[in-house]
CSV table of C-alpha atoms in Angstrom, one decimal:
chain,number,residue,atom,x,y,z
G,1,MET,CA,-9.2,-26.0,-4.4
G,2,ASP,CA,-9.2,-29.5,-3.0
G,3,GLN,CA,-8.6,-32.1,-5.7
G,4,VAL,CA,-11.4,-34.4,-4.4
G,5,ILE,CA,-13.8,-31.4,-4.7
G,6,ILE,CA,-12.6,-30.6,-8.2
G,7,GLN,CA,-13.2,-34.2,-9.3
G,8,ASN,CA,-16.4,-35.0,-7.5
G,9,VAL,CA,-18.4,-31.9,-6.9
G,10,HIS,CA,-20.6,-32.0,-10.0
G,11,MET,CA,-24.1,-33.0,-10.8
G,12,ASN,CA,-24.9,-36.4,-12.1
G,13,GLY,CA,-24.5,-36.2,-15.9
G,14,GLY,CA,-26.5,-37.6,-18.8
G,15,THR,CA,-30.2,-38.0,-19.0
G,16,ALA,CA,-30.8,-41.1,-16.9
G,17,GLU,CA,-33.4,-41.5,-14.1
G,18,THR,CA,-30.9,-40.2,-11.5
G,19,SER,CA,-29.3,-37.5,-13.6
G,20,TYR,CA,-29.4,-33.8,-12.7
G,21,SER,CA,-31.0,-33.2,-16.1
G,22,ALA,CA,-34.0,-35.2,-15.0
G,23,ASN,CA,-34.0,-34.0,-11.4
G,24,SER,CA,-33.5,-30.2,-11.3
G,25,SER,CA,-37.0,-28.9,-10.7
G,26,VAL,CA,-35.9,-26.9,-7.6
G,27,GLN,CA,-33.2,-25.1,-9.6
G,28,ASN,CA,-35.6,-24.5,-12.5
G,29,ARG,CA,-38.2,-22.8,-10.2
G,30,GLY,CA,-35.5,-20.6,-8.6
G,31,ILE,CA,-34.3,-19.4,-12.0
G,32,LEU,CA,-37.9,-18.5,-13.0
G,33,ILE,CA,-38.6,-16.7,-9.7
G,34,THR,CA,-35.4,-14.6,-10.0
G,35,ARG,CA,-36.0,-13.6,-13.6
G,36,PRO,CA,-37.2,-10.1,-12.8
G,37,ILE,CA,-34.1,-9.4,-10.8
G,38,VAL,CA,-31.9,-10.6,-13.6
G,39,GLU,CA,-33.8,-8.5,-16.1
G,40,GLU,CA,-33.4,-5.4,-14.0
G,41,ALA,CA,-29.6,-6.0,-13.9
G,42,VAL,CA,-29.5,-6.3,-17.7
G,43,LEU,CA,-31.6,-3.2,-18.3
G,44,ASN,CA,-29.4,-1.3,-15.9
G,45,ILE,CA,-26.2,-1.9,-17.9
G,46,LEU,CA,-27.6,-1.6,-21.4
G,47,PRO,CA,-27.6,2.2,-21.4
G,48,LYS,CA,-23.9,2.3,-20.3
G,49,LEU,CA,-23.0,0.0,-23.2
G,50,TYR,CA,-24.9,2.1,-25.8
G,51,ASN,CA,-23.7,5.4,-24.3
G,52,GLY,CA,-20.1,4.4,-25.1
G,53,ASN,CA,-18.9,3.4,-21.7
G,54,TYR,CA,-17.8,0.0,-22.8
G,55,ILE,CA,-16.9,0.3,-26.5
G,56,CYS,CA,-14.8,-2.7,-27.3
G,57,ALA,CA,-13.9,-1.8,-30.9
G,58,THR,CA,-14.4,1.0,-33.4
G,59,ASN,CA,-13.9,1.6,-37.1
G,60,SER,CA,-14.7,4.3,-39.5
G,61,LYS,CA,-18.0,2.8,-40.4
G,62,LEU,CA,-19.5,1.3,-37.3
G,63,ARG,CA,-19.1,1.4,-33.6
G,64,LYS,CA,-19.1,-2.2,-32.3
G,65,ILE,CA,-20.4,-3.2,-28.9
G,66,THR,CA,-19.5,-6.5,-27.3
G,67,ILE,CA,-21.4,-7.8,-24.2
G,68,GLY,CA,-19.6,-10.4,-22.1
G,69,ILE,CA,-21.9,-12.7,-20.1
G,70,ALA,CA,-20.7,-15.5,-17.7
G,71,ASP,CA,-22.8,-18.1,-15.9
G,72,PHE,CA,-20.8,-19.7,-13.1
G,73,GLY,CA,-21.7,-23.2,-12.0
G,74,CYS,CA,-23.9,-23.8,-15.1
G,75,SER,CA,-24.1,-27.6,-14.8
G,76,SER,CA,-25.9,-29.3,-17.7
G,77,GLY,CA,-29.4,-30.1,-18.7
G,78,PRO,CA,-32.5,-27.9,-19.2
G,79,ASN,CA,-31.4,-25.3,-16.7
G,80,ALA,CA,-27.9,-24.7,-18.0
G,81,LEU,CA,-29.0,-22.2,-20.7
G,82,LEU,CA,-32.3,-21.0,-19.1
G,83,ALA,CA,-30.8,-18.0,-17.3
G,84,VAL,CA,-28.7,-17.2,-20.4
G,85,SER,CA,-31.8,-17.3,-22.6
G,86,GLN,CA,-33.5,-14.9,-20.2
G,87,ILE,CA,-30.6,-12.5,-20.4
G,88,LEU,CA,-30.4,-12.6,-24.2
G,89,GLU,CA,-34.2,-12.2,-24.4
G,90,THR,CA,-34.0,-9.0,-22.3
G,91,ILE,CA,-31.2,-7.6,-24.5
G,92,TYR,CA,-33.0,-8.4,-27.7
G,93,ASN,CA,-36.3,-6.9,-26.5
G,94,ASN,CA,-34.8,-3.7,-25.4
G,95,ARG,CA,-31.8,-3.0,-27.6
G,96,CYS,CA,-33.6,-0.6,-29.9
G,97,GLU,CA,-34.4,1.7,-27.0
G,98,PHE,CA,-30.7,2.6,-26.6
G,99,GLY,CA,-29.3,2.7,-30.1
G,100,SER,CA,-29.1,1.2,-33.6
G,101,VAL,CA,-26.0,-0.8,-33.0
G,102,THR,CA,-26.5,-4.6,-32.8
G,103,PRO,CA,-24.3,-6.0,-30.1
G,104,GLU,CA,-22.0,-9.0,-30.4
G,105,ILE,CA,-22.6,-11.3,-27.4
G,106,LEU,CA,-20.1,-13.6,-25.8
G,107,VAL,CA,-21.6,-16.2,-23.4
G,108,PHE,CA,-19.3,-18.2,-21.2
G,109,LEU,CA,-20.6,-21.3,-19.4
G,110,ASN,CA,-18.4,-22.3,-16.4
G,111,ASP,CA,-18.3,-25.3,-14.2
G,112,LEU,CA,-15.8,-27.7,-12.7
G,113,PRO,CA,-14.0,-30.1,-15.1
G,114,GLY,CA,-16.2,-33.0,-13.9
G,115,ASN,CA,-19.3,-31.4,-15.3
G,116,ASP,CA,-21.0,-33.1,-18.2
G,117,PHE,CA,-19.8,-30.6,-20.8
G,118,ASN,CA,-20.4,-33.1,-23.6
G,119,TYR,CA,-24.1,-33.0,-22.9
G,120,LEU,CA,-24.0,-29.3,-22.3
G,121,PHE,CA,-22.4,-28.6,-25.7
G,122,LYS,CA,-25.1,-30.7,-27.5
G,123,ASP,CA,-27.7,-28.3,-25.9
G,124,VAL,CA,-25.6,-25.3,-27.0
G,125,VAL,CA,-25.8,-26.3,-30.7
G,126,SER,CA,-29.6,-26.5,-30.6
G,127,PHE,CA,-29.7,-23.3,-28.5
G,128,CYS,CA,-27.8,-21.2,-31.0
G,129,GLY,CA,-29.8,-22.7,-33.8
G,130,GLU,CA,-33.1,-21.8,-32.1
G,131,LEU,CA,-31.8,-18.3,-31.3
G,132,LYS,CA,-31.0,-17.6,-35.0
G,133,ARG,CA,-34.3,-19.1,-36.1
G,134,THR,CA,-36.4,-17.0,-33.8
G,135,LYS,CA,-34.5,-13.8,-33.6
G,136,GLY,CA,-33.1,-13.6,-37.1
G,137,ASP,CA,-29.9,-12.0,-38.3
G,138,GLY,CA,-30.8,-8.7,-36.7
G,139,PHE,CA,-30.0,-10.1,-33.3
G,140,GLY,CA,-26.3,-10.2,-34.1
G,141,PRO,CA,-23.6,-12.8,-33.5
G,142,CYS,CA,-23.7,-14.8,-30.3
G,143,PHE,CA,-20.7,-16.9,-29.4
G,144,VAL,CA,-21.0,-19.6,-26.6
G,145,ALA,CA,-18.0,-21.2,-25.0
G,146,GLY,CA,-17.4,-23.6,-22.1
G,147,ILE,CA,-15.0,-22.6,-19.4
G,148,PRO,CA,-13.9,-25.5,-17.1
G,149,GLY,CA,-12.4,-24.6,-13.8
G,150,THR,CA,-13.2,-23.5,-10.2
G,151,PHE,CA,-14.8,-20.1,-9.8
G,152,TYR,CA,-12.8,-19.7,-6.6
G,153,GLY,CA,-10.1,-18.3,-8.8
G,154,ARG,CA,-9.6,-16.1,-11.9
G,155,LEU,CA,-11.1,-17.4,-15.1
G,156,PHE,CA,-11.3,-14.4,-17.4
G,157,PRO,CA,-9.2,-11.3,-18.3
G,158,SER,CA,-9.6,-8.1,-16.4
G,159,ASP,CA,-12.6,-5.9,-17.4
G,160,SER,CA,-13.9,-8.5,-19.9
G,161,LEU,CA,-17.4,-9.3,-18.4
G,162,HIS,CA,-20.5,-7.1,-18.2
G,163,ILE,CA,-23.0,-9.5,-16.7
G,164,VAL,CA,-22.3,-12.3,-14.2
G,165,HIS,CA,-24.9,-14.9,-13.2
G,166,SER,CA,-24.7,-17.8,-10.8
G,167,SER,CA,-27.6,-20.0,-9.6
G,168,TYR,CA,-27.4,-22.8,-7.0
G,169,SER,CA,-23.6,-23.0,-6.9
G,170,LEU,CA,-22.1,-20.7,-4.3
G,171,HIS,CA,-23.3,-22.8,-1.3
G,172,TRP,CA,-20.7,-25.3,-2.5
G,173,LEU,CA,-17.4,-24.7,-0.8
G,174,SER,CA,-13.9,-25.1,-2.2
G,175,GLN,CA,-13.2,-27.8,0.4
G,176,VAL,CA,-14.5,-29.5,3.5
G,177,PRO,CA,-13.4,-27.2,6.4
G,178,GLN,CA,-10.1,-28.4,7.7
G,179,GLY,CA,-10.0,-30.2,11.0
G,180,ILE,CA,-13.7,-31.1,11.4
G,181,GLU,CA,-13.3,-34.8,10.8
G,182,LYS,CA,-12.7,-35.4,14.6
G,183,THR,CA,-15.2,-32.8,15.8
G,184,ASN,CA,-18.2,-33.6,13.6
G,185,LYS,CA,-18.5,-37.3,13.8
G,186,GLY,CA,-21.9,-38.8,12.9
G,187,ASN,CA,-22.9,-35.8,10.9
G,188,PHE,CA,-22.5,-35.0,7.2
G,189,TYR,CA,-23.1,-31.3,7.8
G,190,ILE,CA,-23.8,-29.0,10.6
G,191,ALA,CA,-26.3,-30.5,13.1
G,192,LYS,CA,-27.4,-29.9,16.7
G,193,SER,CA,-24.8,-32.4,17.8
G,194,SER,CA,-22.0,-30.5,15.9
G,195,SER,CA,-19.3,-29.0,18.0
G,196,PRO,CA,-19.0,-25.2,18.2
G,197,SER,CA,-15.6,-25.5,16.5
G,198,ALA,CA,-17.1,-27.4,13.5
G,199,ILE,CA,-19.8,-24.8,13.1
G,200,THR,CA,-17.3,-22.0,13.2
G,201,ALA,CA,-15.1,-23.8,10.7
G,202,TYR,CA,-17.9,-24.1,8.2
G,203,LEU,CA,-18.7,-20.4,8.5
G,204,ASN,CA,-15.1,-19.4,8.1
G,205,GLN,CA,-14.7,-21.5,5.0
G,206,PHE,CA,-17.8,-19.9,3.5
G,207,LYS,CA,-16.5,-16.4,4.3
G,208,LYS,CA,-13.1,-17.2,2.8
G,209,ASP,CA,-14.5,-18.8,-0.4
G,210,PHE,CA,-17.2,-16.1,-1.0
G,211,ARG,CA,-14.7,-13.3,-0.5
G,212,VAL,CA,-12.3,-15.0,-3.1
G,213,PHE,CA,-15.3,-15.3,-5.5
G,214,LEU,CA,-16.1,-11.6,-5.1
G,215,GLU,CA,-12.4,-10.5,-5.5
G,216,CYS,CA,-12.1,-12.5,-8.7
G,217,ARG,CA,-15.3,-11.3,-10.2
G,218,SER,CA,-14.4,-7.7,-9.3
G,219,ASP,CA,-11.3,-8.1,-11.4
G,220,GLU,CA,-13.1,-9.6,-14.4
G,221,LEU,CA,-16.2,-7.3,-14.5
G,222,VAL,CA,-16.1,-3.9,-16.0
G,223,ASP,CA,-16.8,-0.9,-13.7
G,224,GLY,CA,-20.5,-0.8,-13.2
G,225,GLY,CA,-20.9,-4.4,-14.3
G,226,ARG,CA,-23.8,-6.3,-12.8
G,227,MET,CA,-23.9,-9.6,-10.9
G,228,VAL,CA,-26.9,-11.7,-9.8
G,229,LEU,CA,-26.3,-14.7,-7.5
G,230,THR,CA,-28.8,-17.2,-6.2
G,231,LEU,CA,-27.8,-19.7,-3.5
G,232,LEU,CA,-29.3,-21.9,-0.9
G,233,GLY,CA,-29.3,-20.4,2.6
G,234,ARG,CA,-31.3,-20.0,5.8
G,235,ILE,CA,-33.6,-17.5,7.5
G,236,SER,CA,-32.7,-18.3,11.0
G,237,SER,CA,-29.6,-16.9,12.7
G,238,ASP,CA,-29.0,-20.4,14.1
G,239,PRO,CA,-26.8,-22.4,11.7
G,240,THR,CA,-28.2,-25.7,13.1
G,241,SER,CA,-31.8,-24.8,12.4
G,242,LYS,CA,-34.1,-27.2,10.5
G,243,ASP,CA,-34.6,-24.8,7.6
G,244,CYS,CA,-31.0,-25.5,6.4
G,245,CYS,CA,-29.8,-28.7,8.0
G,246,SER,CA,-32.6,-31.2,7.4
G,247,PHE,CA,-31.5,-32.3,3.9
G,248,TRP,CA,-28.1,-33.5,4.9
G,249,GLU,CA,-29.2,-34.7,8.3
G,250,LEU,CA,-31.7,-37.1,6.7
G,251,LEU,CA,-29.0,-38.3,4.4
G,252,ALA,CA,-26.6,-38.9,7.3
G,253,LEU,CA,-29.3,-40.8,9.2
G,254,SER,CA,-29.8,-42.9,6.1
G,255,ALA,CA,-26.1,-43.7,6.0
G,256,ARG,CA,-26.2,-44.4,9.8
G,257,ASP,CA,-28.9,-47.0,9.1
G,258,MET,CA,-26.5,-48.7,6.7
G,259,VAL,CA,-23.7,-48.6,9.2
G,260,LEU,CA,-26.0,-50.5,11.7
G,261,GLN,CA,-26.7,-53.0,9.0
G,262,GLY,CA,-23.0,-53.5,8.3
G,263,ALA,CA,-23.2,-52.2,4.8
G,264,ILE,CA,-21.0,-49.1,5.5
G,265,GLU,CA,-17.9,-49.0,7.7
G,266,GLU,CA,-18.4,-46.7,10.7
G,267,GLU,CA,-14.9,-45.2,10.3
G,268,LYS,CA,-15.8,-44.1,6.7
G,269,PHE,CA,-19.1,-42.8,8.0
G,270,ASN,CA,-17.5,-40.6,10.7
G,271,LEU,CA,-15.0,-39.1,8.2
G,272,PHE,CA,-17.5,-37.9,5.7
G,273,ASN,CA,-18.5,-34.2,5.5
G,274,ILE,CA,-20.3,-32.2,2.8
G,275,PRO,CA,-18.4,-29.2,1.4
G,276,HIS,CA,-21.5,-27.1,1.6
G,277,TYR,CA,-22.8,-24.2,3.6
G,278,TYR,CA,-26.2,-22.5,4.0
G,279,PRO,CA,-25.5,-18.9,4.9
G,280,SER,CA,-27.9,-16.4,6.4
G,281,PRO,CA,-28.7,-13.2,4.5
G,282,GLU,CA,-26.7,-11.3,7.1
G,283,GLU,CA,-23.6,-13.5,6.6
G,284,VAL,CA,-23.8,-12.9,2.9
G,285,LYS,CA,-24.2,-9.2,3.3
G,286,LEU,CA,-21.3,-8.8,5.7
G,287,VAL,CA,-18.9,-10.6,3.3
G,288,ILE,CA,-20.0,-8.4,0.4
G,289,GLN,CA,-19.6,-5.2,2.5
G,290,SER,CA,-16.2,-6.2,4.0
G,291,GLU,CA,-14.8,-7.1,0.5
G,292,GLY,CA,-15.9,-3.7,-0.8
G,293,SER,CA,-16.0,-4.2,-4.6
G,294,PHE,CA,-19.8,-4.3,-4.9
G,295,THR,CA,-22.9,-2.3,-4.0
G,296,ILE,CA,-25.9,-4.4,-3.1
G,297,LYS,CA,-29.0,-3.5,-5.1
G,298,HIS,CA,-31.3,-6.3,-4.0
G,299,LEU,CA,-30.9,-9.0,-1.3
G,300,GLU,CA,-34.0,-11.1,-0.9
G,301,THR,CA,-35.1,-14.5,0.2
G,302,PHE,CA,-37.7,-16.9,-1.2
G,303,HIS,CA,-38.8,-20.5,-0.7
G,304,VAL,CA,-39.2,-23.5,-2.9
G,305,ASN,CA,-40.4,-26.9,-1.7
G,306,TRP,CA,-38.1,-29.8,-1.8
G,307,ASP,CA,-39.9,-31.2,-4.8
G,308,GLY,CA,-39.6,-27.9,-6.7
G,309,SER,CA,-43.2,-26.9,-6.1
G,310,ASP,CA,-44.5,-23.6,-4.8
G,311,PRO,CA,-44.8,-23.7,-0.9
G,312,ASN,CA,-47.7,-21.2,-1.2
G,313,GLY,CA,-49.6,-23.4,-3.6
G,314,ASP,CA,-52.5,-25.8,-2.9
G,315,GLU,CA,-52.2,-28.1,0.1
G,316,ASP,CA,-52.5,-31.1,-2.3
G,317,SER,CA,-49.1,-30.2,-3.7
G,318,GLU,CA,-47.3,-30.5,-0.4
G,319,THR,CA,-44.7,-33.2,-0.1
G,320,ASP,CA,-46.1,-36.7,0.8
G,321,LYS,CA,-44.9,-40.3,0.6
G,322,LEU,CA,-45.7,-40.5,-3.1
G,323,SER,CA,-43.2,-37.8,-3.9
G,324,SER,CA,-40.5,-38.7,-1.4
G,325,HIS,CA,-38.8,-41.0,-3.9
G,326,ASP,CA,-38.6,-38.2,-6.4
G,327,ILE,CA,-37.1,-35.9,-3.7
G,328,ALA,CA,-34.5,-38.5,-2.9
G,329,LYS,CA,-33.6,-38.5,-6.6
G,330,ILE,CA,-33.2,-34.7,-6.5
G,331,VAL,CA,-30.7,-35.1,-3.6
G,332,ARG,CA,-29.0,-37.9,-5.4
G,333,ALA,CA,-28.5,-35.9,-8.5
G,334,VAL,CA,-26.4,-33.2,-6.7
G,335,SER,CA,-24.6,-35.4,-4.1
G,336,GLU,CA,-24.0,-38.9,-5.5
G,337,PRO,CA,-20.6,-38.2,-7.1
G,338,LEU,CA,-19.2,-37.2,-3.7
G,339,LEU,CA,-20.8,-40.0,-1.7
G,340,ALA,CA,-19.9,-42.6,-4.3
G,341,ASN,CA,-16.3,-41.6,-4.2
G,342,HIS,CA,-16.2,-42.0,-0.5
G,343,PHE,CA,-18.5,-45.0,0.2
G,344,GLY,CA,-18.5,-46.8,-3.2
G,345,GLN,CA,-20.9,-46.8,-6.1
G,346,GLU,CA,-22.4,-50.1,-5.1
G,347,MET,CA,-24.0,-48.5,-2.0
G,348,MET,CA,-25.8,-45.7,-3.7
G,349,ASP,CA,-29.1,-47.4,-4.7
G,350,ARG,CA,-29.7,-48.7,-1.1
G,351,LEU,CA,-28.6,-45.4,0.5
G,352,TYR,CA,-31.0,-43.2,-1.6
G,353,ALA,CA,-33.8,-45.7,-1.3
G,354,ARG,CA,-33.5,-45.4,2.5
G,355,LEU,CA,-33.3,-41.6,2.1
G,356,GLY,CA,-36.7,-41.7,0.4
G,357,GLU,CA,-38.2,-43.5,3.3
G,358,ARG,CA,-36.6,-41.0,5.8
G,359,ILE,CA,-38.0,-38.1,3.7
G,360,ALA,CA,-41.5,-39.5,3.8
G,361,GLU,CA,-41.3,-39.8,7.6
G,362,TYR,CA,-40.0,-36.3,8.0
G,363,ALA,CA,-42.4,-34.7,5.6
G,364,SER,CA,-45.4,-36.1,7.5
G,365,LYS,CA,-44.4,-33.9,10.4
G,366,GLU,CA,-42.3,-30.9,9.2
G,367,LYS,CA,-42.3,-28.3,6.4
G,368,THR,CA,-40.2,-29.3,3.4
G,369,GLU,CA,-39.0,-25.9,2.2
G,370,LEU,CA,-35.7,-24.7,1.0
G,371,THR,CA,-34.6,-21.1,1.7
G,372,ASN,CA,-33.0,-19.3,-1.3
G,373,ILE,CA,-31.0,-16.1,-1.2
G,374,VAL,CA,-30.8,-13.9,-4.3
G,375,ILE,CA,-28.4,-11.0,-4.4
G,376,SER,CA,-28.1,-8.4,-7.2
G,377,MET,CA,-24.9,-6.3,-7.1
G,378,THR,CA,-23.1,-3.6,-9.1
G,379,LYS,CA,-19.4,-3.4,-9.3
G,380,VAL,CA,-18.2,-0.1,-7.7
G,381,GLU,CA,-16.9,2.3,-10.4
G,382,LYS,CA,-13.3,3.3,-9.7
G,383,SER,CA,-14.1,6.9,-10.5
G,384,ASN,CA,-16.7,7.0,-7.8
G,385,SER,CA,-15.0,4.9,-5.2
């Protein structure tokens, strides 16, 4: 994985005004929307655990069951443990249906080393305390650990995980596609003006990275293990469509304004590209099928407004000039470390202020919706393959 990516693809840490913790409403809504799919995956694997398929240890008095759960790209802040709490709640509410054994639970929280693990671990302490207070000793031991490192590589021993979850992470690539610096000038991402070779390079990088992710998780999951992934994507077959490119195009236009003002060097502007890709459902499906380790149980799309609100809600909740500043902070929370590394931290306030103005102009004419793809999969059992 590219060292620049390892060091700088992470959310803004802490709890300040521009932190991810204070600006993650989109991700929060996505986790809440996908909860039924996560619950189905957990309920699917519980019978296998209690029927003895995955006995991790035995003794003469008690059969022990250990459940390994990993959240890839966990970040920090209020969302970091939200999906995990939903998984644990499902286990707790349904464990008695399958047997009397109380499971021991291992929870692994993964992100790149630049993630704010210090803030995350503070939340873990209160999370475990609240779990013990509300569920009691009958819930069984729950061990939580942070696992720094790229998920485009192995992170766990073979057959050690039962449930894998990842939310709003897999649209990030392991690197900027090679060779596009000269063919994608003026764009931060794919745009109408991007060359066909740049568009193809982005797609190929996503295919390569996603396949590696699947191969690694296949090694780490037990046979029949479940995986639920949510990532940003697009509905259109056109990779330059507005439903996936507007975010980064508005940011590029904002930076272009600063180039014209002499605040950003044009050469630096032309060399910057986001290591990010919005796949279509069909592209995701084709990679999963060609890799071959997983069977797709659900593959769906849903929409969330740029400000984290429901696009099917009241018209009064639609994005307007009053919320454009907040949306710019949402973009800033996920992109600032990369841009600050390339352009300099001193440019960031001006850049994202201009982005807020651009968003207000755009939102007065266009929809402000993000397309999300959620995939629930089962690892193919060797005996049935």
